[in-house]
Short mmCIF file of C-alpha atoms in Angstrom, two decimals:
data_model
loop_
_atom_site.label_atom_id
_atom_site.label_comp_id
_atom_site.label_asym_id
_atom_site.label_seq_id
_atom_site.Cartn_x
_atom_site.Cartn_y
_atom_site.Cartn_z
CA MET U 1 -149.35 -229.52 93.00
CA GLU U 2 -149.34 -226.59 90.98
CA LYS U 3 -150.45 -223.40 92.61
CA ASN U 4 -153.35 -221.17 91.39
CA VAL U 5 -152.60 -217.89 91.05
CA LEU U 6 -155.09 -215.34 92.96
CA LEU U 7 -153.61 -212.00 91.88
CA GLU U 8 -151.26 -210.82 89.54
CA VAL U 9 -149.53 -207.73 89.46
CA ASN U 10 -147.56 -206.40 85.88
CA HIS U 11 -145.72 -203.44 85.37
CA LEU U 12 -147.46 -201.18 88.26
CA LYS U 13 -146.83 -197.55 88.70
CA LYS U 14 -148.00 -194.78 91.23
CA TYR U 15 -146.27 -191.33 90.32
CA PHE U 16 -147.47 -188.33 92.33
CA PRO U 17 -147.65 -185.05 90.75
CA ILE U 18 -144.89 -182.30 92.49
CA LYS U 19 -146.28 -178.73 91.59
CA GLY U 20 -144.78 -175.62 90.71
CA GLY U 21 -144.66 -172.75 88.84
CA ILE U 22 -146.07 -169.54 89.24
CA PHE U 23 -149.81 -170.41 90.21
CA GLY U 24 -148.95 -173.44 91.28
CA LYS U 25 -150.59 -175.46 88.41
CA LYS U 26 -147.98 -176.57 86.65
CA THR U 27 -146.56 -180.37 86.79
CA ILE U 28 -142.57 -179.92 87.28
CA GLN U 29 -141.91 -183.25 88.55
CA HIS U 30 -142.89 -186.68 89.68
CA VAL U 31 -142.56 -188.57 93.18
CA LYS U 32 -142.45 -192.18 92.19
CA ALA U 33 -143.79 -193.75 94.82
CA VAL U 34 -144.29 -197.56 93.03
CA ASP U 35 -141.80 -197.58 89.81
CA ASP U 36 -142.30 -200.75 87.74
CA ILE U 37 -142.99 -203.74 90.21
CA SER U 38 -144.38 -207.18 89.18
CA PHE U 39 -145.62 -209.79 90.90
CA GLN U 40 -148.17 -212.78 91.62
CA VAL U 41 -150.16 -214.29 94.79
CA PHE U 42 -151.08 -217.29 95.09
CA GLU U 43 -154.55 -218.67 96.52
CA GLY U 44 -154.80 -219.35 100.36
CA GLU U 45 -150.36 -218.08 100.63
CA THR U 46 -148.99 -215.19 102.76
CA LEU U 47 -147.43 -212.72 100.60
CA GLY U 48 -144.91 -210.39 102.83
CA ILE U 49 -143.36 -206.62 101.75
CA VAL U 50 -140.42 -205.10 103.44
CA GLY U 51 -138.45 -202.54 103.04
CA GLU U 52 -137.28 -198.79 104.74
CA SER U 53 -139.90 -196.41 105.58
CA GLY U 54 -140.91 -194.22 101.95
CA CYS U 55 -140.00 -197.57 99.51
CA GLY U 56 -143.72 -197.75 99.16
CA LYS U 57 -144.91 -200.38 100.19
CA SER U 58 -148.11 -198.92 101.23
CA THR U 59 -148.45 -197.21 98.36
CA THR U 60 -148.63 -200.40 96.78
CA GLY U 61 -150.96 -202.06 98.85
CA ARG U 62 -153.25 -199.29 98.56
CA ALA U 63 -153.15 -199.38 94.43
CA ILE U 64 -154.01 -203.03 94.04
CA LEU U 65 -157.19 -202.13 95.46
CA ARG U 66 -156.89 -198.81 94.07
CA LEU U 67 -158.37 -196.70 96.70
CA ILE U 68 -155.47 -194.30 94.60
CA GLU U 69 -155.65 -194.98 91.52
CA PRO U 70 -152.57 -195.96 89.78
CA THR U 71 -150.87 -194.15 86.95
CA SER U 72 -149.87 -197.63 84.68
CA GLY U 73 -149.76 -201.25 84.90
CA ASP U 74 -152.10 -203.86 85.44
CA VAL U 75 -154.00 -205.49 88.13
CA PHE U 76 -155.83 -209.16 87.36
CA PHE U 77 -157.62 -210.74 90.31
CA GLU U 78 -158.64 -214.13 88.69
CA GLY U 79 -158.12 -213.57 85.57
CA ARG U 80 -159.77 -209.78 85.03
CA ASN U 81 -158.35 -206.49 85.31
CA ILE U 82 -159.07 -204.44 88.22
CA LEU U 83 -157.81 -201.07 86.85
CA GLU U 84 -160.11 -201.54 83.35
CA MET U 85 -163.25 -201.86 85.46
CA ASN U 86 -165.75 -199.44 85.41
CA LYS U 87 -167.04 -197.91 89.11
CA ARG U 88 -169.98 -200.28 88.91
CA GLN U 89 -167.96 -203.50 88.53
CA MET U 90 -165.54 -202.38 90.80
CA ARG U 91 -167.64 -201.80 93.92
CA ALA U 92 -168.77 -205.51 93.15
CA LEU U 93 -165.75 -206.51 93.14
CA ARG U 94 -164.36 -204.95 96.51
CA LYS U 95 -166.73 -207.59 98.48
CA ASP U 96 -163.33 -210.54 97.54
CA MET U 97 -160.87 -207.61 98.33
CA GLN U 98 -160.53 -206.10 101.87
CA ILE U 99 -157.90 -204.20 103.79
CA VAL U 100 -156.22 -204.01 107.38
CA PHE U 101 -155.35 -200.49 108.28
CA GLN U 102 -152.27 -199.85 110.41
CA ASP U 103 -153.89 -197.20 112.96
CA PRO U 104 -157.02 -198.97 114.15
CA PHE U 105 -158.23 -195.75 115.77
CA ALA U 106 -158.03 -193.31 112.61
CA SER U 107 -159.32 -196.52 110.81
CA LEU U 108 -163.06 -196.47 112.78
CA ASN U 109 -165.68 -194.12 112.57
CA PRO U 110 -165.33 -192.62 116.07
CA ARG U 111 -168.48 -191.40 115.68
CA MET U 112 -170.11 -195.30 114.95
CA LYS U 113 -170.55 -198.10 117.23
CA VAL U 114 -169.10 -201.28 117.28
CA LYS U 115 -172.50 -202.98 115.75
CA GLU U 116 -172.44 -199.96 113.05
CA ILE U 117 -168.79 -200.57 111.85
CA ILE U 118 -168.76 -203.97 111.41
CA GLU U 119 -172.18 -204.19 109.96
CA GLU U 120 -171.27 -201.12 107.75
CA PRO U 121 -170.25 -203.21 104.22
CA LEU U 122 -172.99 -205.54 104.80
CA ILE U 123 -175.47 -202.83 104.16
CA ASN U 124 -173.30 -201.20 101.78
CA PHE U 125 -173.32 -204.49 99.11
CA LYS U 126 -176.88 -205.37 100.83
CA MET U 127 -176.11 -208.92 102.09
CA HIS U 128 -178.43 -210.30 104.06
CA ASP U 129 -181.70 -209.05 106.14
CA SER U 130 -181.10 -206.92 109.47
CA ALA U 131 -181.84 -210.06 111.96
CA ALA U 132 -179.11 -211.82 109.69
CA ARG U 133 -177.13 -209.02 109.76
CA LYS U 134 -177.10 -208.53 113.68
CA LYS U 135 -176.22 -212.41 113.76
CA ARG U 136 -173.36 -212.08 111.60
CA VAL U 137 -172.05 -209.30 113.44
CA ALA U 138 -171.57 -211.43 116.78
CA GLU U 139 -170.28 -214.51 115.04
CA LEU U 140 -167.58 -211.66 113.34
CA LEU U 141 -167.22 -210.49 117.12
CA GLU U 142 -166.85 -213.91 118.48
CA GLN U 143 -164.19 -215.10 115.60
CA VAL U 144 -161.38 -212.36 116.48
CA GLY U 145 -162.05 -213.13 119.80
CA LEU U 146 -164.57 -210.37 121.49
CA ALA U 147 -167.35 -210.63 123.40
CA PRO U 148 -170.81 -210.22 121.65
CA SER U 149 -171.72 -207.28 124.80
CA HIS U 150 -169.23 -204.68 123.03
CA VAL U 151 -171.52 -204.30 120.19
CA ASP U 152 -172.98 -201.16 122.00
CA ARG U 153 -169.75 -199.61 122.44
CA TYR U 154 -167.74 -196.87 120.34
CA PRO U 155 -163.80 -197.59 119.15
CA HIS U 156 -162.59 -194.89 122.21
CA GLU U 157 -163.39 -197.50 124.86
CA PHE U 158 -161.01 -200.70 123.50
CA SER U 159 -157.28 -200.69 124.12
CA GLY U 160 -155.60 -201.02 120.57
CA GLY U 161 -155.56 -204.46 120.43
CA GLN U 162 -158.74 -205.08 120.40
CA ARG U 163 -159.70 -201.98 117.83
CA GLN U 164 -157.10 -203.57 115.61
CA ARG U 165 -159.65 -207.10 116.16
CA ILE U 166 -162.41 -204.54 115.44
CA GLY U 167 -160.87 -203.87 112.02
CA ILE U 168 -160.44 -207.57 111.19
CA ALA U 169 -163.76 -208.19 112.07
CA ARG U 170 -165.25 -205.64 109.51
CA ALA U 171 -162.64 -206.48 106.32
CA LEU U 172 -164.03 -210.31 107.35
CA ALA U 173 -167.51 -209.12 106.57
CA THR U 174 -168.17 -209.36 103.30
CA ASN U 175 -166.05 -213.36 102.88
CA PRO U 176 -163.05 -211.61 101.42
CA LYS U 177 -160.61 -213.67 99.33
CA LEU U 178 -157.80 -211.65 99.47
CA ILE U 179 -156.94 -209.30 102.69
CA ILE U 180 -154.22 -206.63 102.40
CA ALA U 181 -153.04 -206.08 106.14
CA ASP U 182 -150.99 -202.95 106.34
CA GLU U 183 -148.69 -202.58 108.99
CA PRO U 184 -151.46 -204.07 111.76
CA VAL U 185 -149.63 -204.59 114.42
CA SER U 186 -146.87 -202.00 113.65
CA GLY U 187 -148.91 -199.25 116.75
CA LEU U 188 -149.24 -202.40 119.39
CA ASP U 189 -147.42 -204.25 122.11
CA VAL U 190 -145.20 -206.95 121.61
CA SER U 191 -147.62 -208.96 123.32
CA ILE U 192 -150.67 -207.63 121.84
CA GLN U 193 -149.01 -208.37 118.24
CA SER U 194 -148.97 -211.43 118.87
CA GLN U 195 -152.00 -212.52 119.87
CA VAL U 196 -153.25 -210.24 116.56
CA LEU U 197 -150.78 -212.26 114.40
CA ASN U 198 -151.98 -215.63 115.42
CA LEU U 199 -155.42 -214.45 115.39
CA LEU U 200 -154.16 -213.78 111.31
CA LYS U 201 -153.21 -217.21 110.76
CA ASP U 202 -156.23 -219.06 112.49
CA LEU U 203 -158.55 -217.32 110.06
CA GLN U 204 -156.36 -217.80 107.17
CA LYS U 205 -156.75 -221.27 107.69
CA GLU U 206 -160.24 -221.27 108.79
CA LEU U 207 -162.10 -219.20 105.92
CA GLY U 208 -159.06 -219.88 103.19
CA LEU U 209 -158.24 -216.15 103.18
CA THR U 210 -155.11 -215.20 101.00
CA TYR U 211 -152.39 -212.62 102.27
CA ILE U 212 -150.86 -209.64 101.17
CA PHE U 213 -149.34 -208.35 104.52
CA ILE U 214 -147.06 -205.32 104.66
CA SER U 215 -144.11 -204.11 107.42
CA HIS U 216 -141.20 -202.77 108.21
CA ASP U 217 -140.44 -205.55 110.99
CA LEU U 218 -138.46 -208.36 109.33
CA SER U 219 -138.72 -211.01 113.04
CA VAL U 220 -142.46 -210.76 112.37
CA VAL U 221 -142.63 -210.97 108.39
CA LYS U 222 -140.09 -214.35 109.25
CA HIS U 223 -142.70 -215.36 111.33
CA PHE U 224 -146.30 -214.72 109.85
CA CYS U 225 -145.09 -215.05 105.69
CA ASP U 226 -144.71 -218.30 103.35
CA ARG U 227 -142.78 -215.42 100.31
CA ILE U 228 -141.35 -212.18 100.83
CA GLY U 229 -140.63 -209.69 98.09
CA VAL U 230 -138.47 -206.61 99.23
CA MET U 231 -138.88 -202.78 98.02
CA TYR U 232 -136.32 -200.18 97.41
CA LEU U 233 -137.25 -197.03 96.09
CA GLY U 234 -140.90 -197.92 94.86
CA LYS U 235 -138.95 -201.22 93.04
CA MET U 236 -138.99 -204.81 93.83
CA VAL U 237 -134.83 -206.20 93.90
CA GLU U 238 -135.48 -209.67 95.45
CA MET U 239 -138.79 -212.11 96.27
CA GLY U 240 -138.74 -214.96 96.87
CA SER U 241 -139.74 -217.99 99.91
CA LYS U 242 -139.37 -216.52 103.50
CA HIS U 243 -136.48 -219.55 104.15
CA GLU U 244 -134.23 -219.02 101.52
CA LEU U 245 -134.42 -214.81 101.07
CA TYR U 246 -133.38 -215.06 105.91
CA ASN U 247 -130.91 -218.16 104.73
CA ARG U 248 -129.02 -216.58 101.69
CA PRO U 249 -129.98 -213.36 100.50
CA LEU U 250 -129.19 -212.24 96.87
CA HIS U 251 -129.53 -208.88 96.70
CA PRO U 252 -126.91 -206.48 98.36
CA TYR U 253 -130.14 -204.61 100.21
CA ALA U 254 -131.60 -207.79 100.90
CA ARG U 255 -128.57 -208.86 102.87
CA ALA U 256 -128.11 -205.64 104.77
CA LEU U 257 -131.31 -204.99 105.32
CA LEU U 258 -131.48 -208.99 107.20
CA SER U 259 -128.36 -207.57 108.99
CA ALA U 260 -130.06 -205.48 111.22
CA ILE U 261 -132.58 -207.92 112.84
CA PRO U 262 -131.42 -208.29 116.24
CA ARG U 263 -130.63 -211.53 117.77
CA PRO U 264 -132.33 -212.99 120.83
CA ASN U 265 -128.74 -214.36 121.79
CA PRO U 266 -126.36 -211.30 122.99
CA LYS U 267 -123.14 -214.18 122.84
CA LEU U 268 -124.13 -214.91 118.66
CA LYS U 269 -122.06 -212.57 117.20
CA LYS U 270 -123.12 -211.75 113.54
CA GLU U 271 -121.63 -208.96 111.06
CA ARG U 272 -123.83 -205.57 110.68
CA ILE U 273 -123.95 -204.43 107.14
CA ILE U 274 -124.17 -200.47 107.62
CA LEU U 275 -124.82 -198.67 104.29
CA LYS U 276 -123.68 -195.95 103.49
CA GLY U 277 -125.35 -192.24 102.50
CA ASP U 278 -128.94 -192.14 102.66
CA VAL U 279 -132.10 -193.13 100.48
CA PRO U 280 -132.22 -191.35 96.99
CA SER U 281 -135.44 -189.31 96.47
CA PRO U 282 -137.85 -190.82 95.37
CA SER U 283 -138.44 -187.51 93.00
CA ASN U 284 -135.14 -187.67 91.43
CA PRO U 285 -133.70 -191.54 91.76
CA PRO U 286 -130.20 -192.27 90.21
CA ASP U 287 -129.82 -193.57 86.99
CA GLY U 288 -129.36 -197.54 86.42
CA CYS U 289 -129.60 -198.90 89.84
CA SER U 290 -131.48 -196.73 92.45
CA PHE U 291 -129.86 -198.98 95.10
CA HIS U 292 -126.36 -197.94 93.29
CA PRO U 293 -125.21 -195.12 95.52
CA ARG U 294 -125.18 -197.10 98.79
CA CYS U 295 -124.04 -200.56 97.10
CA GLU U 296 -120.42 -201.79 98.36
CA GLU U 297 -120.49 -204.36 95.07
CA CYS U 298 -121.08 -201.32 92.67
CA MET U 299 -120.06 -201.84 88.99
CA SER U 300 -119.96 -198.87 86.22
CA ILE U 301 -123.03 -201.49 84.89
CA CYS U 302 -124.73 -200.28 88.03
CA LYS U 303 -124.76 -196.75 87.04
CA GLU U 304 -126.02 -196.92 83.38
CA LYS U 305 -128.38 -199.41 83.59
CA THR U 306 -131.85 -200.63 85.67
CA PRO U 307 -131.88 -204.14 85.65
CA ASP U 308 -134.52 -206.18 85.85
CA LEU U 309 -136.33 -208.29 88.33
CA GLU U 310 -135.35 -211.87 86.61
CA GLU U 311 -135.66 -215.44 88.45
CA LYS U 312 -132.70 -216.44 88.70
CA GLU U 313 -133.51 -219.89 90.56
CA PRO U 314 -136.86 -221.78 90.75
CA GLY U 315 -138.95 -219.23 92.79
CA ARG U 316 -136.17 -217.09 93.23
CA TYR U 317 -136.33 -212.95 91.79
CA VAL U 318 -133.45 -210.99 91.65
CA ALA U 319 -132.73 -207.28 90.52
CA CYS U 320 -129.16 -207.12 90.53
CA HIS U 321 -126.62 -206.82 87.61
CA LEU U 322 -124.41 -209.30 90.07
CA TYR U 323 -126.33 -212.44 88.72
CA ASP U 324 -126.28 -211.19 85.14
CA GLN U 325 -123.92 -214.07 83.82
CA GLU U 326 -124.81 -216.94 82.41
CA ASP U 327 -122.98 -219.49 84.60
CA GLN U 328 -124.12 -217.32 87.56
CA GLU U 329 -121.68 -218.15 89.30
CA LYS U 330 -121.84 -215.54 91.88
CA ILE U 331 -125.14 -217.80 93.33
CA ILE U 332 -123.41 -220.40 95.57
#
């Protein structure tokens, strides 16, 4: 059965200028936070994006939604190019694309009550009358596991998990098709993490949602996502189904990243791959493959030519010169 593409990202870039000179107004360099990435998201799936801190995961999510303006590239949502839309068109589209932020306290207005926070998007998009909005707020609170009596409380009166549920309810208010979850459980206790993840899964089944799930927690991503993309220094280096990626990672960085996942049984021995050196600066990335200074399998071509993210097996994409051979003997 052919899957429908909901979101398509082509050659997305986001460079932040570094100012210098006598008056500090001259652009002397750029931080290449997101550097030419492409991928697709299918209807009803959960795509995970993982990588070290600073690799560009969150910037990718915000650039897709145009919370920050991309430097270049194309983002197609249901066949329409988001980056070519004017403010009016973009505002109308935001009903279908929402975000759940990492810090549930900072993302909620401390001066607004819960009912005002959840009702705000309904007012902004002129959805329903006053009575219907009140009913919708009560329904949303029930959907995310909160009581109707919570509507008159302020964010500081809730725990971290409850605040994140409020953030999820706000994201659901406009009946979106796509939700970008930017590390939504990283600041929560482990027991609360599982509750929020199960809630998101249940909502996906109930409402037919599509997620982009951004996280640095590889165990959470394995449990929650269908496909996974691995980012390193602003680039996508590998993408595939979670089963293929976790059982047989192809890129050397993905192998090292997955080797760091702790095993619940301490008696099971596991070879840990320790990467040498530090992550290069995104303002001055190395020539060729950005991972080559830390790669044990580095070849001369890796220092000269940047590998493209290419499909090496059905549904498996990797950006690595190890797999450039036509016979692909290295894929075992």
